[in-house]
Every structure is written in structure tokens, then in C-alpha cells.
GROMACS .gro file of C-alpha atoms in nm:
model
  174
    1UNK     CA    1   5.781   0.857   3.988
    2UNK     CA    2   5.772   0.588   4.230
    3UNK     CA    3   6.098   0.699   4.442
    4UNK     CA    4   5.934   1.014   4.560
    5UNK     CA    5   5.730   1.069   4.903
    6UNK     CA    6   5.592   1.370   4.785
    7UNK     CA    7   5.536   1.673   4.602
    8UNK     CA    8   5.427   2.042   4.575
    9UNK     CA    9   5.283   2.062   4.225
   10UNK     CA   10   5.502   1.957   3.959
   11UNK     CA   11   5.813   1.973   4.185
   12UNK     CA   12   5.892   1.570   4.336
   13UNK     CA   13   6.073   1.528   4.664
   14UNK     CA   14   6.211   1.190   4.774
   15UNK     CA   15   6.116   1.238   5.129
   16UNK     CA   16   5.835   1.393   5.303
   17UNK     CA   17   6.037   1.594   5.522
   18UNK     CA   18   6.189   1.767   5.226
   19UNK     CA   19   5.851   1.852   5.096
   20UNK     CA   20   5.708   2.003   5.428
   21UNK     CA   21   6.061   2.196   5.449
   22UNK     CA   22   6.034   2.375   5.131
   23UNK     CA   23   5.618   2.409   5.159
   24UNK     CA   24   5.475   2.796   5.182
   25UNK     CA   25   5.199   2.856   5.412
   26UNK     CA   26   4.956   2.844   5.096
   27UNK     CA   27   5.140   2.513   4.955
   28UNK     CA   28   4.973   2.153   4.922
   29UNK     CA   29   5.200   1.874   4.987
   30UNK     CA   30   5.064   1.581   4.856
   31UNK     CA   31   5.203   1.211   4.967
   32UNK     CA   32   5.290   0.985   4.728
   33UNK     CA   33   5.310   0.654   4.893
   34UNK     CA   34   5.284   0.470   5.215
   35UNK     CA   35   5.595   0.594   5.475
   36UNK     CA   36   5.725   0.454   5.744
   37UNK     CA   37   5.904   0.702   5.987
   38UNK     CA   38   6.163   0.560   6.227
   39UNK     CA   39   6.391   0.715   6.490
   40UNK     CA   40   6.640   0.757   6.251
   41UNK     CA   41   6.428   0.970   6.052
   42UNK     CA   42   6.386   1.259   6.340
   43UNK     CA   43   6.546   1.593   6.453
   44UNK     CA   44   6.514   1.647   6.818
   45UNK     CA   45   6.254   1.421   6.864
   46UNK     CA   46   6.028   1.516   6.587
   47UNK     CA   47   6.038   1.468   6.208
   48UNK     CA   48   5.962   1.825   6.066
   49UNK     CA   49   5.925   2.149   6.314
   50UNK     CA   50   5.632   2.287   6.153
   51UNK     CA   51   5.369   2.251   5.914
   52UNK     CA   52   5.170   2.554   5.832
   53UNK     CA   53   5.084   2.414   5.454
   54UNK     CA   54   4.810   2.153   5.354
   55UNK     CA   55   4.947   1.806   5.398
   56UNK     CA   56   4.735   1.598   5.147
   57UNK     CA   57   4.802   1.225   5.273
   58UNK     CA   58   4.626   1.119   4.920
   59UNK     CA   59   4.497   0.832   5.181
   60UNK     CA   60   4.842   0.684   5.214
   61UNK     CA   61   4.963   0.563   5.540
   62UNK     CA   62   5.210   0.729   5.739
   63UNK     CA   63   5.358   0.514   6.035
   64UNK     CA   64   5.538   0.665   6.326
   65UNK     CA   65   5.727   0.390   6.454
   66UNK     CA   66   5.943   0.475   6.722
   67UNK     CA   67   6.095   0.395   7.041
   68UNK     CA   68   5.897   0.380   7.336
   69UNK     CA   69   6.186   0.520   7.557
   70UNK     CA   70   6.181   0.908   7.434
   71UNK     CA   71   5.885   1.107   7.300
   72UNK     CA   72   5.873   1.090   6.919
   73UNK     CA   73   5.644   1.356   6.735
   74UNK     CA   74   5.564   1.400   6.355
   75UNK     CA   75   5.563   1.768   6.400
   76UNK     CA   76   5.627   2.017   6.646
   77UNK     CA   77   5.420   2.295   6.577
   78UNK     CA   78   5.133   2.234   6.377
   79UNK     CA   79   4.906   2.549   6.221
   80UNK     CA   80   4.818   2.386   5.915
   81UNK     CA   81   4.617   2.134   5.797
   82UNK     CA   82   4.618   1.747   5.745
   83UNK     CA   83   4.370   1.593   5.553
   84UNK     CA   84   4.311   1.252   5.390
   85UNK     CA   85   4.565   1.097   5.615
   86UNK     CA   86   4.632   0.758   5.804
   87UNK     CA   87   4.832   0.841   6.070
   88UNK     CA   88   4.961   0.485   6.294
   89UNK     CA   89   5.149   0.574   6.636
   90UNK     CA   90   5.398   0.310   6.780
   91UNK     CA   91   5.585   0.391   7.089
   92UNK     CA   92   5.571   0.734   7.320
   93UNK     CA   93   5.467   1.013   7.138
   94UNK     CA   94   5.201   1.174   6.913
   95UNK     CA   95   5.118   1.368   6.576
   96UNK     CA   96   5.203   1.735   6.706
   97UNK     CA   97   5.330   1.903   7.027
   98UNK     CA   98   5.200   2.189   6.980
   99UNK     CA   99   4.834   2.262   6.796
  100UNK     CA  100   4.756   2.624   6.717
  101UNK     CA  101   4.402   2.638   6.460
  102UNK     CA  102   4.509   2.312   6.333
  103UNK     CA  103   4.242   2.147   6.109
  104UNK     CA  104   4.223   1.745   6.068
  105UNK     CA  105   4.020   1.651   5.775
  106UNK     CA  106   3.880   1.269   5.636
  107UNK     CA  107   4.192   1.161   5.869
  108UNK     CA  108   4.214   0.847   6.060
  109UNK     CA  109   4.430   0.866   6.416
  110UNK     CA  110   4.524   0.491   6.502
  111UNK     CA  111   4.743   0.405   6.800
  112UNK     CA  112   4.890   0.086   6.778
  113UNK     CA  113   5.075   0.104   7.090
  114UNK     CA  114   5.013   0.456   7.201
  115UNK     CA  115   5.186   0.493   7.578
  116UNK     CA  116   5.040   0.819   7.737
  117UNK     CA  117   5.184   0.961   8.036
  118UNK     CA  118   4.971   1.264   8.177
  119UNK     CA  119   4.952   1.500   7.855
  120UNK     CA  120   5.217   1.334   7.697
  121UNK     CA  121   5.165   1.089   7.395
  122UNK     CA  122   4.820   1.241   7.304
  123UNK     CA  123   4.781   1.258   6.921
  124UNK     CA  124   4.773   1.690   7.015
  125UNK     CA  125   4.959   1.713   7.312
  126UNK     CA  126   4.914   2.095   7.363
  127UNK     CA  127   4.636   2.310   7.228
  128UNK     CA  128   4.685   2.646   7.201
  129UNK     CA  129   4.443   2.724   6.919
  130UNK     CA  130   4.124   2.620   6.807
  131UNK     CA  131   4.188   2.237   6.694
  132UNK     CA  132   3.920   2.110   6.471
  133UNK     CA  133   3.881   1.757   6.364
  134UNK     CA  134   3.608   1.679   6.059
  135UNK     CA  135   3.528   1.336   5.944
  136UNK     CA  136   3.812   1.203   6.140
  137UNK     CA  137   3.850   0.814   6.334
  138UNK     CA  138   4.015   0.735   6.635
  139UNK     CA  139   4.101   0.393   6.727
  140UNK     CA  140   4.386   0.210   6.951
  141UNK     CA  141   4.534   0.092   7.241
  142UNK     CA  142   4.671   0.312   7.470
  143UNK     CA  143   4.840   0.238   7.805
  144UNK     CA  144   5.000   0.459   8.052
  145UNK     CA  145   4.908   0.667   8.348
  146UNK     CA  146   4.701   0.937   8.199
  147UNK     CA  147   4.344   0.907   8.233
  148UNK     CA  148   4.169   0.927   7.881
  149UNK     CA  149   3.807   0.908   7.886
  150UNK     CA  150   3.671   1.123   7.566
  151UNK     CA  151   3.826   1.226   7.247
  152UNK     CA  152   3.945   1.567   7.446
  153UNK     CA  153   4.126   1.385   7.720
  154UNK     CA  154   4.264   1.101   7.470
  155UNK     CA  155   4.360   1.270   7.186
  156UNK     CA  156   4.448   1.614   7.292
  157UNK     CA  157   4.631   1.617   7.634
  158UNK     CA  158   4.579   1.985   7.765
  159UNK     CA  159   4.431   2.267   7.629
  160UNK     CA  160   4.583   2.587   7.757
  161UNK     CA  161   4.641   2.943   7.658
  162UNK     CA  162   4.399   3.080   7.411
  163UNK     CA  163   4.246   2.770   7.286
  164UNK     CA  164   3.853   2.799   7.291
  165UNK     CA  165   3.727   2.523   7.069
  166UNK     CA  166   3.800   2.154   6.978
  167UNK     CA  167   3.553   2.105   6.758
  168UNK     CA  168   3.450   1.725   6.619
  169UNK     CA  169   3.202   1.697   6.376
  170UNK     CA  170   3.134   1.361   6.205
  171UNK     CA  171   3.386   1.193   6.427
  172UNK     CA  172   3.426   0.838   6.535
  173UNK     CA  173   3.609   0.685   6.829
  174UNK     CA  174   3.648   0.318   6.848
   0.00000   0.00000   0.00000
């Protein structure tokens, strides 16, 4: 099974992208090994369009290693959950463009070299609904013209619309 990156139930997928595209809202996609996402793995500047299911990182690493010239994101629209994952971001971008009632649970968000301009480059750039971080850690090197001051400013770039809550429970900011 070493050639597979992910599975849903007993169905195995060569790439995490294929599993996430095939997943339904009540599914859990389980990552089976560490992965590196490069520019060539992206479509329209993101890896997958939406995640409404649960992505269980299974304590594996997801490295988003992209060029600093353009904004790059793991997911365009996140309204599901990401649990037990270790994200490492290099370049200019983040995990999600839009987060709407998204949950991050037991997840490490690390920026090796995250470039932050205004709202862009945050872990979640725009919060449309409530965003929940439970037992997460935040760390890394952030450069650019943004004005990060705390969890909300550094890691959620802009809150708008019906967003009422950014919740941080048992989180660490290094």
C-alpha cells in the first residue's frame, strides 16, 4: 500500500487530491504518508477546490512548497475539518482562501517562510463563518507588509460577512 497517499474507508487513492475530490461531506479522508505539494500539483493556484469532509492527517506532514511569486493555497474553500495534521508552508499563500465554519483540531500550522501581504498569506485568508482551532500550534517565519499581532491577525487574515467567532482552545503560538 506504500504507493497510495490516502484512503476513504477501504478505498485507496494514489493522491490525496483524488481522495479529497471523491469525498462526500460525511467521509473521513485519511492521509497515509507525508506528502509534498509543488506548483505543478496545483490547479488555479490551489490543490483542491473544497473540503467539506474530515481530512485526518494521521500525524503526517503536508508540505506546501510553492513559488513565492504567486499566492498558492492547499484548499480554496474549507468548510470541513482538518485533524491530526502537520502543515508546513513555504512561499506565498496559506491553507485556505475561504474558511466557513472550519475546524482545525490537533493540527500544527508551521510557516517555514510564509510571505504575508495585507490579508494574503495567512493560514486562512478570509473567514466567512466561525473558525475553530482546538489544540493547535502556530510557529514559523512570517515576512511581508502585513501587520500580524496575535493569532487572529497572523493566522486569519480578514474576518468578514457572517463571521462571528475565531475560537482558540488549548492553542500555542511560538
